[in-house]
Short mmCIF file of C-alpha atoms and ligand atoms in Angstrom, two decimals:
data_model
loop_
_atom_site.label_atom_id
_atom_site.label_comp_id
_atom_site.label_asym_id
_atom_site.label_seq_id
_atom_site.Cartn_x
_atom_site.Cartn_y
_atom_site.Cartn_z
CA UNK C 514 -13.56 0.20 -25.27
CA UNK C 515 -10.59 -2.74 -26.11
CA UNK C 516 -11.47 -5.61 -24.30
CA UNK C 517 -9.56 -8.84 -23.58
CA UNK C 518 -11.25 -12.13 -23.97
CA UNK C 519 -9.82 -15.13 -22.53
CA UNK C 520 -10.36 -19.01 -23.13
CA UNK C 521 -9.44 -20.59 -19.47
CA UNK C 522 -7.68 -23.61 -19.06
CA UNK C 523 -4.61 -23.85 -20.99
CA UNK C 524 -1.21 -24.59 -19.18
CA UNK C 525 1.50 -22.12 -20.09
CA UNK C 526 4.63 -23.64 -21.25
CA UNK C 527 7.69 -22.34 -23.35
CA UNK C 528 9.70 -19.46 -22.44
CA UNK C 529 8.97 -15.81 -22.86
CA UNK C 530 11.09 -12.57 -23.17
CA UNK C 531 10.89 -9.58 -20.54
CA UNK C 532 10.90 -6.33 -21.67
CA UNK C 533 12.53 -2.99 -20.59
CA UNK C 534 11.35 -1.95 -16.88
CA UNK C 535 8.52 0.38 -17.37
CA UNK C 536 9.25 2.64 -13.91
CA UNK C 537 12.78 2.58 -14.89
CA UNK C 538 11.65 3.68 -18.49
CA UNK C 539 9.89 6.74 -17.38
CA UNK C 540 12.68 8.20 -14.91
CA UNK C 541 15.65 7.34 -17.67
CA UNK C 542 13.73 8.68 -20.11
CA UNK C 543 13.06 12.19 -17.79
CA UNK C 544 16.64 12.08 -16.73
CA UNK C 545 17.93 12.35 -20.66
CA UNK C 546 16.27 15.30 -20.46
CA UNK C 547 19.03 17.09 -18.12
CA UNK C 548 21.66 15.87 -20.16
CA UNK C 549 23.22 18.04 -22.56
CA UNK C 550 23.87 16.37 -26.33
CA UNK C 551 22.99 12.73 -27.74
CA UNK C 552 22.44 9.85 -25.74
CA UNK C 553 21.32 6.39 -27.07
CA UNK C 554 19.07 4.46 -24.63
CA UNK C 555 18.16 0.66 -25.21
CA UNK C 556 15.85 -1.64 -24.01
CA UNK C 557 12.81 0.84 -24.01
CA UNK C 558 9.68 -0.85 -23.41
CA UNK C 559 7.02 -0.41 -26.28
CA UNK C 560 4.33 0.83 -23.74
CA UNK C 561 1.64 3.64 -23.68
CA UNK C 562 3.07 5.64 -20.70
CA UNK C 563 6.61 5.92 -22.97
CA UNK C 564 4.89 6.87 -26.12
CA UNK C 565 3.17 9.90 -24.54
CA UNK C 566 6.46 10.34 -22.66
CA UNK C 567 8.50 10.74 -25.77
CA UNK C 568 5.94 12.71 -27.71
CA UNK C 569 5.90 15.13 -24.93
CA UNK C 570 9.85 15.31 -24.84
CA UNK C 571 9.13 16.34 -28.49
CA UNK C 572 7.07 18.73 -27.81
CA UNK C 573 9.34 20.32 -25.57
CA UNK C 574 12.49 20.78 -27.75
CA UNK C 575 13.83 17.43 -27.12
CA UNK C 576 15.30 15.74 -30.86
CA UNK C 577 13.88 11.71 -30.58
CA UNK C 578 15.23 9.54 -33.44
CA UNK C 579 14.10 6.10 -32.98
CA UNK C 580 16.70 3.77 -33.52
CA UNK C 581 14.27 0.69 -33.48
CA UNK C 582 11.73 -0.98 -31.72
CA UNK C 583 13.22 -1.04 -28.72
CA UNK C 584 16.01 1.81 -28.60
CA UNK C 585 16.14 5.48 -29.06
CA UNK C 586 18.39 8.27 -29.49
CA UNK C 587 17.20 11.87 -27.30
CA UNK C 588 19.25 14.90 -27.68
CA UNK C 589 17.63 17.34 -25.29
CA UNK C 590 20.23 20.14 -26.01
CA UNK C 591 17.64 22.13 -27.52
CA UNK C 592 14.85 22.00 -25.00
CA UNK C 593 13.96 25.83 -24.57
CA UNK C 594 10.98 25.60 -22.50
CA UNK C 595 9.38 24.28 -19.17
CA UNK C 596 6.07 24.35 -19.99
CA UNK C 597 4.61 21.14 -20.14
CA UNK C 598 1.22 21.55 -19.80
CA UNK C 599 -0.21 18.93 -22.16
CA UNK C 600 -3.12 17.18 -21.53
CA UNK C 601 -1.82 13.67 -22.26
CA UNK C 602 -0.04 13.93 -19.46
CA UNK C 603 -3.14 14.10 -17.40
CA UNK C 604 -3.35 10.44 -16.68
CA UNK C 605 0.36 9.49 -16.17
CA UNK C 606 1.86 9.72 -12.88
CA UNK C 607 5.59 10.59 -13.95
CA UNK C 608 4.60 13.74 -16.00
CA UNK C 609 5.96 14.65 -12.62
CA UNK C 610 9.46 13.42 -13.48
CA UNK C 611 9.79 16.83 -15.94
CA UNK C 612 9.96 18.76 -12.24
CA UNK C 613 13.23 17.32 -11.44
CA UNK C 614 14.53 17.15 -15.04
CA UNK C 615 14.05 20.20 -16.12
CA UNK C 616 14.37 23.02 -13.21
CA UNK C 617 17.76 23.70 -13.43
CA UNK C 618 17.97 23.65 -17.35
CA UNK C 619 14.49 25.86 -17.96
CA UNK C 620 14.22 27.31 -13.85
CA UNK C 621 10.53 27.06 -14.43
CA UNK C 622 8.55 24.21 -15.46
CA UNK C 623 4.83 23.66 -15.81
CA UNK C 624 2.89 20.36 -16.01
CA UNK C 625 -0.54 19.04 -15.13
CA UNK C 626 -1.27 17.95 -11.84
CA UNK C 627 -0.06 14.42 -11.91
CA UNK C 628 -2.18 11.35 -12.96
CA UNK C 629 -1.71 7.55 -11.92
CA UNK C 630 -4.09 4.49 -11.17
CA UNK C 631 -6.88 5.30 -8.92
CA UNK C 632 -5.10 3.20 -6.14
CA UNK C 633 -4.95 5.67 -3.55
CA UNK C 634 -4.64 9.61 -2.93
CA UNK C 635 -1.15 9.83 -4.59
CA UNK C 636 -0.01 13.21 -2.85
CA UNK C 637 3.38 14.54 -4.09
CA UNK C 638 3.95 16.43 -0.37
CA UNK C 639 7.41 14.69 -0.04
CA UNK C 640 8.24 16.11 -3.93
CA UNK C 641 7.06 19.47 -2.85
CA UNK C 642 9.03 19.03 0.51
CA UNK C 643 12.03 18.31 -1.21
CA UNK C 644 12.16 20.60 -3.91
CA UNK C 645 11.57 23.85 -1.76
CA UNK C 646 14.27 22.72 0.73
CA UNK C 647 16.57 22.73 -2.60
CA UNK C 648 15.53 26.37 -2.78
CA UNK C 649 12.83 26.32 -5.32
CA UNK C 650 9.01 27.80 -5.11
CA UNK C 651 6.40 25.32 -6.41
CA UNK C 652 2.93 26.62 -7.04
CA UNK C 653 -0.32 24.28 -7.00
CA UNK C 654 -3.36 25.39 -9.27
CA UNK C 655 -6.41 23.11 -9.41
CA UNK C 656 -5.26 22.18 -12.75
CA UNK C 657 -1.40 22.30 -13.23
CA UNK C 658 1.29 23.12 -11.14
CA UNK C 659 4.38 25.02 -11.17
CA UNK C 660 8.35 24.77 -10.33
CA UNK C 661 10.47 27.62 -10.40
CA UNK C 662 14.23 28.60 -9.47
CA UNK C 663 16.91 30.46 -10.54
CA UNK C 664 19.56 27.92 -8.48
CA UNK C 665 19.17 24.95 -6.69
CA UNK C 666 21.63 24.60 -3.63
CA UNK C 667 22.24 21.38 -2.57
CA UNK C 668 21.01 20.22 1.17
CA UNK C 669 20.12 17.62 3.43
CA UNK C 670 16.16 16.53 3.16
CA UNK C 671 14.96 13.75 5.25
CA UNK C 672 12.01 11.74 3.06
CA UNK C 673 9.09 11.35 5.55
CA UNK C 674 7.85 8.22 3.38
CA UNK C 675 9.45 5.89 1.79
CA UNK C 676 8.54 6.81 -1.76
CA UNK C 677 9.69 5.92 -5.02
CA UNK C 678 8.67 8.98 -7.31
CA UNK C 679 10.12 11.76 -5.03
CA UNK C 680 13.52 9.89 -4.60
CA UNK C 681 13.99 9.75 -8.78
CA UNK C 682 12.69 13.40 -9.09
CA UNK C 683 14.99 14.76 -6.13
CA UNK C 684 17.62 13.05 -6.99
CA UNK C 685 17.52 14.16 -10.56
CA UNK C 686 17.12 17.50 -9.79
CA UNK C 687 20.34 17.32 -7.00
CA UNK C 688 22.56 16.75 -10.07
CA UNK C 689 22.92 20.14 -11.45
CA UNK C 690 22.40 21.79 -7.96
CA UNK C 691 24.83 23.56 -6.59
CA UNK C 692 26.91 21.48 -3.67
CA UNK C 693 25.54 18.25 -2.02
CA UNK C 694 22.52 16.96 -1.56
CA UNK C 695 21.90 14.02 0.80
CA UNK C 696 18.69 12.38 0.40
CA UNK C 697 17.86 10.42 3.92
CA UNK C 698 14.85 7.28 4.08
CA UNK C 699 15.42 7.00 0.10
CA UNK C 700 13.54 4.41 -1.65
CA UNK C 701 15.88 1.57 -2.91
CA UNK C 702 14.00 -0.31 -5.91
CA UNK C 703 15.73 -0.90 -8.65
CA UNK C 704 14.87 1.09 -10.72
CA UNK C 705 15.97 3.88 -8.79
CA UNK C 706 19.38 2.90 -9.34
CA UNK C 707 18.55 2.53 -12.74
CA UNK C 708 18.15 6.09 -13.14
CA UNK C 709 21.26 6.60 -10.94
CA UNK C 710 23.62 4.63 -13.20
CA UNK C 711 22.28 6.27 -16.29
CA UNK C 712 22.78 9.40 -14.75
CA UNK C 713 26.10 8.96 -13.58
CA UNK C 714 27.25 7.56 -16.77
CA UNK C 715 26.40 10.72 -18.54
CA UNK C 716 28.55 12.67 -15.87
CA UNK C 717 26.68 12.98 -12.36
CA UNK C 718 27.53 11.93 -9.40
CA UNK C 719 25.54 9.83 -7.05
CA UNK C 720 26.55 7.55 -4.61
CA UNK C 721 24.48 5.00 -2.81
CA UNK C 722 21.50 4.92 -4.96
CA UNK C 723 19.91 1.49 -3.66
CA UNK C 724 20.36 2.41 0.20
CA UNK C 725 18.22 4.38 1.90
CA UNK C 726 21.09 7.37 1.77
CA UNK C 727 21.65 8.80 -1.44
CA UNK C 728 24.28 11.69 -1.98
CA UNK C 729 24.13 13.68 -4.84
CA UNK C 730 27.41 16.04 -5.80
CA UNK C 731 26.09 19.10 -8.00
CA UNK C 732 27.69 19.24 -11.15
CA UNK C 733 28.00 21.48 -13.59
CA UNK C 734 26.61 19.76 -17.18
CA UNK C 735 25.95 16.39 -17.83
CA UNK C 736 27.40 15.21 -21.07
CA UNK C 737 25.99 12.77 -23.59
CA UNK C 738 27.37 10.97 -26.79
CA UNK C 739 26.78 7.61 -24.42
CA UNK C 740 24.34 4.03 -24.92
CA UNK C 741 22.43 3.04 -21.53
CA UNK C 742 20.28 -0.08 -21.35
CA UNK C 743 17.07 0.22 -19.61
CA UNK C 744 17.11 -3.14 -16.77
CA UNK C 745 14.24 -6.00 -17.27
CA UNK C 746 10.72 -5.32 -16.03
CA UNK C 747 10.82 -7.15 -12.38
CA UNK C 748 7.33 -6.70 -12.16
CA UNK C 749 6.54 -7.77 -16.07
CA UNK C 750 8.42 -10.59 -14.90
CA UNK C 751 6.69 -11.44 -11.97
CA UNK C 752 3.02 -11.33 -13.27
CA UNK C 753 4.02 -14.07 -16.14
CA UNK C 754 5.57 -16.09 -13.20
CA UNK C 755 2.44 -16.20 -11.71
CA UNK C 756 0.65 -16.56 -14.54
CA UNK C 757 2.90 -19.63 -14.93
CA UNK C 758 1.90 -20.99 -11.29
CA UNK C 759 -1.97 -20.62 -11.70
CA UNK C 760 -2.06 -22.70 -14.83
CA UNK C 761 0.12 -25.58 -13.76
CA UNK C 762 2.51 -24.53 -16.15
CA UNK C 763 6.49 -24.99 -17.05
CA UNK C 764 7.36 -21.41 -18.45
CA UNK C 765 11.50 -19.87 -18.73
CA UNK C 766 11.45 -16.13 -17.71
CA UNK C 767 14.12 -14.89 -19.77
CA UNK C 768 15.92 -11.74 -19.71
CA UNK C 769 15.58 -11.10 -15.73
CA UNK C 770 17.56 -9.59 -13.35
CA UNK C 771 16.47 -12.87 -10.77
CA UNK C 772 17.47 -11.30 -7.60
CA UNK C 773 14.98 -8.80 -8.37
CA UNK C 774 12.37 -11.44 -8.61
CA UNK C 775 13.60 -12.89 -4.37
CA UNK C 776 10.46 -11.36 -2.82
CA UNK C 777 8.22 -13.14 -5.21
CA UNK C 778 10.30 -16.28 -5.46
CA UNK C 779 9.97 -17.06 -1.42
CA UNK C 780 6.34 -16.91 -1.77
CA UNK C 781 5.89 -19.20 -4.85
CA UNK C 782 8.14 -21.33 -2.75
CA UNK C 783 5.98 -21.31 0.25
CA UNK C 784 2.83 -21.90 -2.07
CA UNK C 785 4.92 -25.56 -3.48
CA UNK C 786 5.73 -24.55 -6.91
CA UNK C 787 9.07 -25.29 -8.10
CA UNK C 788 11.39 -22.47 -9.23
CA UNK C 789 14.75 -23.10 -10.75
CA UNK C 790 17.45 -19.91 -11.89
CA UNK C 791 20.71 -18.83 -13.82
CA UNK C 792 22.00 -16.01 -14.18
CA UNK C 793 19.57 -14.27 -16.11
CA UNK C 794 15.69 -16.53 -15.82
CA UNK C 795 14.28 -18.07 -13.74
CA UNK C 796 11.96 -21.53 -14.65
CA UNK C 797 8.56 -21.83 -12.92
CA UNK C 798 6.90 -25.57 -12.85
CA UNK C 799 4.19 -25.81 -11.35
CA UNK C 800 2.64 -29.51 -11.32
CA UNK C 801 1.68 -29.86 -7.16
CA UNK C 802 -1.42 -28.41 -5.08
CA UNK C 803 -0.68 -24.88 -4.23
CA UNK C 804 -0.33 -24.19 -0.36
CA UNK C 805 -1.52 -20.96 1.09
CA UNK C 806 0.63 -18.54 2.40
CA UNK C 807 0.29 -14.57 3.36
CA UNK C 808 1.69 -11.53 1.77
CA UNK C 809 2.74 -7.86 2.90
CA UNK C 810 3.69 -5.46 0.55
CA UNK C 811 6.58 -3.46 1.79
CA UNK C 812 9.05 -0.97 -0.20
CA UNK C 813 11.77 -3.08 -1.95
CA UNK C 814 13.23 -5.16 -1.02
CA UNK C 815 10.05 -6.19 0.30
CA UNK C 816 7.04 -8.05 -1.71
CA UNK C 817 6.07 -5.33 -4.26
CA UNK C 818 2.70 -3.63 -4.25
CA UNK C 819 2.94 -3.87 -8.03
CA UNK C 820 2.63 -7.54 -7.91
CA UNK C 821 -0.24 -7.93 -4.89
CA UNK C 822 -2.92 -8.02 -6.98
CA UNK C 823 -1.75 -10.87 -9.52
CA UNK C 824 -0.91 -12.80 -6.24
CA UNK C 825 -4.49 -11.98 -5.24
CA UNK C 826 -5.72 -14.00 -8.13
CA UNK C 827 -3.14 -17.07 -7.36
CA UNK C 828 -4.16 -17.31 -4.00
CA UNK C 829 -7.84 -18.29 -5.14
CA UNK C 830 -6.28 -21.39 -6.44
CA UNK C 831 -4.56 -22.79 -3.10
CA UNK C 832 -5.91 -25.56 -0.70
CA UNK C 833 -6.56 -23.16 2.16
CA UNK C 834 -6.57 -19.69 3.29
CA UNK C 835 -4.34 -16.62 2.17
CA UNK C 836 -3.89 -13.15 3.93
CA UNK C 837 -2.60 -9.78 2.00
CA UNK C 838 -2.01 -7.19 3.59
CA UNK C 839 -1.53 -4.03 1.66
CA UNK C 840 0.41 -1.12 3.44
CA UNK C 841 1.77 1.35 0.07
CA UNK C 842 -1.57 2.44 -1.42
CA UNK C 843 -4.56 2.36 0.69
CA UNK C 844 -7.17 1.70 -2.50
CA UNK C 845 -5.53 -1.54 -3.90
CA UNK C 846 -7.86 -3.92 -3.12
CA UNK C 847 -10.60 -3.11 -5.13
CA UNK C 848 -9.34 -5.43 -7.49
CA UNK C 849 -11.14 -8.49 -5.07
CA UNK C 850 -14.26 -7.22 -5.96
CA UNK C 851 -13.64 -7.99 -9.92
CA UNK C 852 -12.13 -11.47 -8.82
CA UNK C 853 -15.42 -12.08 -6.83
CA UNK C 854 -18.08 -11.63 -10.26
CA UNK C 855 -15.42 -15.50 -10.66
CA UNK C 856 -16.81 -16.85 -8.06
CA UNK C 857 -13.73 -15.85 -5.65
CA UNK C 858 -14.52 -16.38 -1.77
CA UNK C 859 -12.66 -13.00 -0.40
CA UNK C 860 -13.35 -10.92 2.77
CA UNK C 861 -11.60 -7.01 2.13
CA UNK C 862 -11.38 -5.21 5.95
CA UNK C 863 -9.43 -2.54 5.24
CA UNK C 864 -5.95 -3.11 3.65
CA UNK C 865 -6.37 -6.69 4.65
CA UNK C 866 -8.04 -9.40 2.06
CA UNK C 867 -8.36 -12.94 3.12
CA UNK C 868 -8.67 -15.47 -0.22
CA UNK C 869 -10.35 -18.74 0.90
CA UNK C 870 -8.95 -21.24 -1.93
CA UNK C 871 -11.79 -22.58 -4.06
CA UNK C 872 -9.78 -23.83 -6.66
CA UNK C 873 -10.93 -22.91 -9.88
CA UNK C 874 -12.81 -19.71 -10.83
CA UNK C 875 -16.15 -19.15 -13.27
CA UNK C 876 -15.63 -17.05 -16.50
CA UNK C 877 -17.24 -13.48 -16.32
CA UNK C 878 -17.39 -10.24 -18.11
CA UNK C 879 -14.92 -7.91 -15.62
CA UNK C 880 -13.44 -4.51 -15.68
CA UNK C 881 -9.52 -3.60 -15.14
CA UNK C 882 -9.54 -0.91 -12.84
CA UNK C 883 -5.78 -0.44 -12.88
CA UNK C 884 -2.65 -1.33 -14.09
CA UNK C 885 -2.00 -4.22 -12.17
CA UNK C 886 -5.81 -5.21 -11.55
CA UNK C 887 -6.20 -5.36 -14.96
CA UNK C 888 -3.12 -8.16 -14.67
CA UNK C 889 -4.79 -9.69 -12.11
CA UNK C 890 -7.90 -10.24 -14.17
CA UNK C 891 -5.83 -11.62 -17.23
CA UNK C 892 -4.24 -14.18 -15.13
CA UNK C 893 -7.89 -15.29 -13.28
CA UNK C 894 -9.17 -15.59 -16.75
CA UNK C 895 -6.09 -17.99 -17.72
CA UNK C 896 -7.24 -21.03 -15.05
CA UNK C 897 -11.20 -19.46 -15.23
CA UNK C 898 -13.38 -22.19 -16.41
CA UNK C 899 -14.92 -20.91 -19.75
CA UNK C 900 -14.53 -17.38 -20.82
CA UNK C 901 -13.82 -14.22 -19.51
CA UNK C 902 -14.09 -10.60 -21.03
CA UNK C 903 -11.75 -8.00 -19.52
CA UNK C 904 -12.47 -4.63 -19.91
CA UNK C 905 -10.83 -1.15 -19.53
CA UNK C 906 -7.49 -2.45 -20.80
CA UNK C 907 -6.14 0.92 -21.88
CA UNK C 908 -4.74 0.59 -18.44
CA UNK C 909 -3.23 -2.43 -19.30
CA UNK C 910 -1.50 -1.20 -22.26
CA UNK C 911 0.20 1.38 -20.35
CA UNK C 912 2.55 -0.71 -18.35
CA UNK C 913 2.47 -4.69 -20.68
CA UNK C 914 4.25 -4.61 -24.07
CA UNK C 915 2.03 -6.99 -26.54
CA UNK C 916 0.90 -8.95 -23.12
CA UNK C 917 -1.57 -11.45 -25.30
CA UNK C 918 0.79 -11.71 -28.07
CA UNK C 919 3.40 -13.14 -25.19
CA UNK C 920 0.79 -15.00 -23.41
CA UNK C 921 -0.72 -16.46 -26.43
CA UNK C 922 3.46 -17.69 -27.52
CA UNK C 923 3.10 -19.55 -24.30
CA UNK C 924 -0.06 -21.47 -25.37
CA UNK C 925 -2.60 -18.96 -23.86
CA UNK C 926 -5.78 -18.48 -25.70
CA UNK C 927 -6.09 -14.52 -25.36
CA UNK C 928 -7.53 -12.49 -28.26
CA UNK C 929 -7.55 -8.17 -27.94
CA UNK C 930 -11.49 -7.36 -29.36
CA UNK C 931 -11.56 -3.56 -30.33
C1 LIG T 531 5.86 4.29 -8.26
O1 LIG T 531 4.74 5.12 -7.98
C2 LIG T 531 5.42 3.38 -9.37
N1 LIG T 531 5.06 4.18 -10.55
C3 LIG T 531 4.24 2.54 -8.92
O2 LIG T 531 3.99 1.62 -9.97
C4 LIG T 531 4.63 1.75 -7.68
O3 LIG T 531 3.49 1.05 -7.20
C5 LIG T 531 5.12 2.70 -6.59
O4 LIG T 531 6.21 3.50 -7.12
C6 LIG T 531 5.63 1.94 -5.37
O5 LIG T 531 6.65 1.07 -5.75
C7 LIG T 531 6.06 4.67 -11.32
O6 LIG T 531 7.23 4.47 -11.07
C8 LIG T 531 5.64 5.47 -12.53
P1 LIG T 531 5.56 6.18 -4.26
P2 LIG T 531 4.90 6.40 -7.01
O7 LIG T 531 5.82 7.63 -4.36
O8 LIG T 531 6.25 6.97 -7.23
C9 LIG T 531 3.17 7.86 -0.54
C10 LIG T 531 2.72 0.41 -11.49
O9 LIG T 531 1.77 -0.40 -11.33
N2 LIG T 531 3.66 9.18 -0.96
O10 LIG T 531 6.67 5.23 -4.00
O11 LIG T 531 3.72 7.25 -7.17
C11 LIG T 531 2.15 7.28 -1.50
O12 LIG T 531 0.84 7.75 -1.17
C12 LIG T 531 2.72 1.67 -10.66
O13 LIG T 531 3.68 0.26 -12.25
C13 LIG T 531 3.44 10.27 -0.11
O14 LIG T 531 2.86 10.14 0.96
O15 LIG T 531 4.83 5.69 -5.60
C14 LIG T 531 2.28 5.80 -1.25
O16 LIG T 531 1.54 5.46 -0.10
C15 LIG T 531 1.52 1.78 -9.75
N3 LIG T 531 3.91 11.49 -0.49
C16 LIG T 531 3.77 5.63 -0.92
O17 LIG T 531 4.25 6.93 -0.60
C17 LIG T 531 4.59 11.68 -1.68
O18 LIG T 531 5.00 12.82 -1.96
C18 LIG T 531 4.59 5.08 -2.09
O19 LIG T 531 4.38 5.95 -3.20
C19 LIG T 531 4.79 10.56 -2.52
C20 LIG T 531 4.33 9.32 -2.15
#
């Protein structure tokens, strides 16, 4: 198993570049898959999850050329098939995304039940909801599950949680429905209007993606022959702004969308570090005693879940206490108990952690249990005294382009031992 190990103690200073958004990656990527002829997308993030993504777009019919390390073209005029059932898609979360895509072109479509980090149950109830209301049948095996329609017919659905995935795959699947479809309590990250503006550049029509009312107009083909660039990774952004504020360091974020970073801002703020912006990075200083301050992870715009756990890891470093309270996944704490083999002073009740400050943290041999733990652990490791191993970071590499190459650019020292 790859493991990470990581020298503590360095400052990071110098500026780094954000990549493509990974969770905008994934639904842009699905959503070239409804349109019919060329389309050139840029600013792809050079990630795990996209790799298997594209290799299964392949595999489907789809033509990938890539263009170059970041950009590719997909001409999914000659998908012919639904069937998706491939088991590298096991462990990713938006195989799902090839439901919405693909129903009206293929009217059935096939993939394995869907994957994701072990931070909660995951269910896709609100995907099933929606789909059937459009008119389709969906069938769950214990191993894959299927979609199937002749037509979708456009409707009103009412989301009964605010959730990310099922607002990208509905409203992908909306655009080649017949009539309108109004999608009511719709998530409004960024990334979902992303996947809106791609989608209505090749043709669609979708108004009010970013609100929690979204109205799709069926049309009848979406055209390609167009270039769409992928936005900046809010949350790649925000874990090397953090990682910035735990090591006392003086680090440029470049290539941001900084509005998307206003959650995270506000509570580096509150915690005295000093945080200057233009219009596209933000600088993060950080040369005073860290203050406490509490966190709640809410849909966007509230504090992302995605970046709770590398705040976890901040907070050790502050002069007093920290709460978090994590309401979207109801297993994302488990990350504390990692942080604790350092030495960390946390008490988990629930979906509420409280991080006593202690200042520094002790090198130790600890495991990434997810995606954004496994962040978490990287940026402990940065202010740890001594070393620190981190293991399981084939999570990691599904959602960080090069993350030690980047860190070590900024003066990190971070080595990958296979
Ligand atoms: C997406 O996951 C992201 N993944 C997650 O990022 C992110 O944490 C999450 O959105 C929230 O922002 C991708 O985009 C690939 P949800 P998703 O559906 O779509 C409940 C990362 O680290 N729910 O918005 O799976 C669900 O249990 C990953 O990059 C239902 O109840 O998240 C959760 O409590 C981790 N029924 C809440 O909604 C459903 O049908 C939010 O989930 C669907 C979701």
């Amino acid at each position: 198993m790859d493991q990470f190990v990581i020298t503590g103690g360095n400052r990071l200073v110098g500026e780094v570049e954000i990549s493509g958004a990974k969770n905008a990656a994934l639904g842009i990527l699905s959503a070239a898959l409804l349109v019919h002829g060329p389309c050139r997308i840029e600013n792809v993030p050079n990630i795990a999850d996209v790799r298997i993504f594209l290799n299964v777009a392949q595999k489907i019919g789809a033509v990938v050329e890539k263009v170059d390390e970041k950009a590719f073209y997909i001409n999914s005029s000659g998908i012919n098939s639904g069937q998706a059932v491939f088991s590298e898609l096991r462990n990713i979360r938006s195989s799902y995304y090839l439901l919405g895509a693909l129903i009206c072109k293929t009217k059935c479509v096939e993939i394995p039940l869907p994957g994701g980090c072990n931070i909660g149950a995951r269910p896709i109830d609100q995907h099933i909801k929606g789909f059937e209301a459009l008119g389709a049948k969906v069938h769950l095996g214990a191993e894959k599950m299927t979609l199937s329609a002749d037509k979708l017919i456009g409707t009103q659905i009412y989301m009964d949680v605010v959730t990310v995935g099922a607002t990208i795959n509905l409203m992908m699947a909306a655009v080649l429905a017949d009539g309108v479809t109004v999608l009511e309590n719709a998530a409004r990250e960024p990334h979902i209007v992303d996947v809106a503006n791609f989608l209505n550049m090749m043709g669609a029509n979708i108004k009010g993606a970013g609100t929690n009312r979204i109205r799709i107009t069926g049309v009848k083909e979406l055209t390609g022959g167009k270039t769409y660039s992928i936005i900046p990774d809010q949350i790649e952004a925000g874990t090397f702004m953090i990682a910035a504020a735990a090591t006392g360091g003086d680090v440029y974020i470049r290539n941001i969308i900084p509005e998307h970073m206003d959650p995270l801002c506000a509570k580096l703020i509150e915690m005295n570090v000093n945080i200057t912006q233009e219009d596209d990075w933000i600088r993060v200083v950080r040369n005073k005693e860290l203050m406490p301050t509490d966190v709640i992870t809410l849909p966007y715009p509230g504090f992302p879940t995605d970046l709770q756990p590398q705040m976890g890891a901040l907070m050790c470093l502050s002069n007093g206490e920290c709460k978090i309270t994590e309401t979207i996944f109801e297993n994302r704490l488990q990350y504390t108990d990692q942080l604790k083999k350092m030495k960390a002073k946390i008490k988990v009740d629930g979906n509420v952690a409280v991080i006593k400050g202690v200042g520094k943290l002790s090198g130790a041999t600890v495991k990434a249990l997810d995606l954004r733990a496994g962040a978490a652990m990287i940026i402990a490791g940065l202010f740890a005294t001594g070393q620190t191993r981190v293991q399981n970071i084939e999570y990691i590499d599904r959602g960080y382009e090069e993350i030690e190459v980047k860190l070590n650019k900024l003066g990190a020292n971070i080595s990958r031992e296979l």
